[in-house]
PDB file of C-alpha atoms in Angstrom:
ATOM      1  CA  MET J   1      77.200 127.423 101.923  1.00 73.00           C
ATOM      2  CA  VAL J   2      79.670 127.474  99.103  1.00 79.00           C
ATOM      3  CA  HIS J   3      78.623 129.065  95.829  1.00 82.00           C
ATOM      4  CA  VAL J   4      80.034 127.257  92.780  1.00 87.00           C
ATOM      5  CA  ARG J   5      80.169 129.302  89.596  1.00 91.00           C
ATOM      6  CA  GLU J   6      79.305 127.884  86.190  1.00 92.00           C
ATOM      7  CA  TYR J   7      82.121 125.876  84.620  1.00 92.00           C
ATOM      8  CA  PHE J   8      82.847 123.293  81.911  1.00 94.00           C
ATOM      9  CA  ARG J   9      84.140 119.821  82.657  1.00 92.00           C
ATOM     10  CA  ALA J  10      87.094 118.349  80.800  1.00 93.00           C
ATOM     11  CA  ASP J  11      84.735 116.445  78.467  1.00 94.00           C
ATOM     12  CA  GLY J  12      82.944 119.709  77.553  1.00 92.00           C
ATOM     13  CA  THR J  13      79.860 119.244  79.738  1.00 93.00           C
ATOM     14  CA  ARG J  14      78.480 122.542  81.015  1.00 94.00           C
ATOM     15  CA  VAL J  15      77.814 122.672  84.789  1.00 92.00           C
ATOM     16  CA  ARG J  16      75.379 125.355  85.932  1.00 93.00           C
ATOM     17  CA  ALA J  17      76.108 127.612  88.911  1.00 91.00           C
ATOM     18  CA  HIS J  18      74.896 126.129  92.197  1.00 89.00           C
ATOM     19  CA  SER J  19      75.388 126.163  95.952  1.00 87.00           C
ATOM     20  CA  ARG J  20      76.562 123.295  98.097  1.00 85.00           C
ATOM     21  CA  TRP J  21      77.381 122.642 101.736  1.00 84.00           C
ATOM     22  CA  ALA J  22      80.905 123.365 102.903  1.00 82.00           C
ATOM     23  CA  ALA J  23      83.040 120.397 103.921  1.00 85.00           C
ATOM     24  CA  GLY J  24      81.659 118.998 107.206  1.00 86.00           C
ATOM     25  CA  GLY J  25      78.783 121.470 107.257  1.00 87.00           C
ATOM     26  CA  ARG J  26      76.043 118.892 106.812  1.00 86.00           C
ATOM     27  CA  ARG J  27      77.290 116.835 109.781  1.00 89.00           C
ATOM     28  CA  GLU J  28      77.580 119.920 111.990  1.00 91.00           C
ATOM     29  CA  MET J  29      74.054 121.028 111.099  1.00 91.00           C
ATOM     30  CA  SER J  30      72.641 117.581 111.845  1.00 93.00           C
ATOM     31  CA  VAL J  31      74.365 117.517 115.249  1.00 93.00           C
ATOM     32  CA  LEU J  32      72.988 120.994 115.997  1.00 94.00           C
ATOM     33  CA  ALA J  33      69.495 119.897 114.947  1.00 94.00           C
ATOM     34  CA  VAL J  34      69.634 116.840 117.228  1.00 95.00           C
ATOM     35  CA  ILE J  35      70.768 118.977 120.176  1.00 94.00           C
ATOM     36  CA  ALA J  36      67.958 121.478 119.487  1.00 94.00           C
ATOM     37  CA  LEU J  37      65.380 118.666 119.365  1.00 93.00           C
ATOM     38  CA  VAL J  38      66.649 117.258 122.668  1.00 92.00           C
ATOM     39  CA  VAL J  39      66.458 120.689 124.325  1.00 92.00           C
ATOM     40  CA  VAL J  40      62.935 121.277 123.014  1.00 90.00           C
ATOM     41  CA  GLY J  41      61.930 117.788 124.123  1.00 88.00           C
ATOM     42  CA  PHE J  42      63.201 118.266 127.662  1.00 86.00           C
ATOM     43  CA  ALA J  43      61.789 121.789 127.913  1.00 84.00           C
ATOM     44  CA  GLY J  44      58.325 120.474 127.139  1.00 72.00           C
ATOM     45  CA  THR J  45      58.406 117.837 129.898  1.00 67.00           C
ATOM     46  CA  THR J  46      59.939 119.684 132.863  1.00 60.00           C
ATOM     47  CA  GLY J  47      57.856 121.853 135.144  1.00 58.00           C
ATOM     48  CA  SER J  48      54.516 121.040 133.543  1.00 51.00           C
ATOM     49  CA  GLY J  49      53.175 119.007 136.453  1.00 53.00           C
ATOM     50  CA  SER J  50      53.431 119.264 140.213  1.00 52.00           C
ATOM     51  CA  ALA J  51      54.091 116.611 142.843  1.00 53.00           C
ATOM     52  CA  ASP J  52      50.717 117.289 144.516  1.00 52.00           C
ATOM     53  CA  GLY J  53      48.760 116.656 141.351  1.00 55.00           C
ATOM     54  CA  PRO J  54      47.042 118.945 138.903  1.00 60.00           C
ATOM     55  CA  SER J  55      44.179 119.853 141.285  1.00 64.00           C
ATOM     56  CA  LYS J  56      46.294 122.138 143.534  1.00 76.00           C
ATOM     57  CA  GLN J  57      46.681 125.760 142.420  1.00 84.00           C
ATOM     58  CA  ARG J  58      49.881 127.680 142.962  1.00 84.00           C
ATOM     59  CA  PRO J  59      49.507 131.181 144.397  1.00 87.00           C
ATOM     60  CA  GLY J  60      49.895 133.933 141.851  1.00 89.00           C
ATOM     61  CA  PRO J  61      52.283 136.867 142.130  1.00 90.00           C
ATOM     62  CA  GLN J  62      51.311 139.640 144.523  1.00 90.00           C
ATOM     63  CA  SER J  63      52.417 143.241 144.591  1.00 88.00           C
ATOM     64  CA  THR J  64      54.651 144.211 147.514  1.00 89.00           C
ATOM     65  CA  ALA J  65      55.112 147.840 146.480  1.00 88.00           C
ATOM     66  CA  VAL J  66      53.986 150.664 148.753  1.00 88.00           C
ATOM     67  CA  TYR J  67      52.812 153.825 147.037  1.00 89.00           C
ATOM     68  CA  PRO J  68      53.606 156.670 147.143  1.00 88.00           C
ATOM     69  CA  VAL J  69      57.304 155.867 147.277  1.00 86.00           C
ATOM     70  CA  LYS J  70      59.081 157.844 149.996  1.00 85.00           C
ATOM     71  CA  PHE J  71      62.811 158.109 150.428  1.00 85.00           C
ATOM     72  CA  ARG J  72      64.485 158.636 153.771  1.00 86.00           C
ATOM     73  CA  ASP J  73      65.249 162.344 154.485  1.00 83.00           C
ATOM     74  CA  TRP J  74      63.461 163.426 151.291  1.00 82.00           C
ATOM     75  CA  ASP J  75      61.724 166.398 152.915  1.00 85.00           C
ATOM     76  CA  ARG J  76      64.735 167.502 154.980  1.00 86.00           C
ATOM     77  CA  PRO J  77      66.324 170.714 153.633  1.00 87.00           C
ATOM     78  CA  ARG J  78      69.733 170.160 152.115  1.00 85.00           C
ATOM     79  CA  PRO J  79      72.650 172.417 153.104  1.00 86.00           C
ATOM     80  CA  ARG J  80      73.724 174.774 150.345  1.00 86.00           C
ATOM     81  CA  PRO J  81      77.213 174.150 148.993  1.00 85.00           C
ATOM     82  CA  THR J  82      79.749 176.703 150.118  1.00 84.00           C
ATOM     83  CA  PRO J  83      82.550 177.858 147.864  1.00 79.00           C
ATOM     84  CA  THR J  84      86.015 176.752 148.896  1.00 84.00           C
ATOM     85  CA  VAL J  85      87.506 180.210 148.266  1.00 81.00           C
ATOM     86  CA  SER J  86      86.035 183.654 148.864  1.00 80.00           C
ATOM     87  CA  TYR J  87      88.122 185.649 146.391  1.00 81.00           C
ATOM     88  CA  PRO J  88      87.637 185.792 142.624  1.00 79.00           C
ATOM     89  CA  ILE J  89      89.936 183.565 140.586  1.00 76.00           C
ATOM     90  CA  PRO J  90      91.337 185.282 137.454  1.00 78.00           C
ATOM     91  CA  TRP J  91      90.932 182.772 134.624  1.00 77.00           C
ATOM     92  CA  ASP J  92      92.533 184.982 131.992  1.00 77.00           C
ATOM     93  CA  ARG J  93      96.159 184.471 133.107  1.00 73.00           C
ATOM     94  CA  GLY J  94      97.788 184.528 129.684  1.00 71.00           C
ATOM     95  CA  HIS J  95      98.321 188.318 129.628  1.00 62.00           C
TER      96      HIS J  95
END
């Protein structure tokens, strides 16, 4: 929206501050509103009924999880990491 400040016309008439649509904004908003109405209209009609009729019930979701969760080789002892070198590395090399 475009905000128009207060101004005076050439004949001296005072025009109060107001807001108005930008050029082409009203048409764009009406097109957007029509598209939204079409989407809402189609969303309300699809998937509400079934081909077998309303008397058949669809099965509900069922849990397929197995508890407690166990990972392969979870209880197997892990090998300890071995250092790649066996001598101490002097980090203070600047002296």
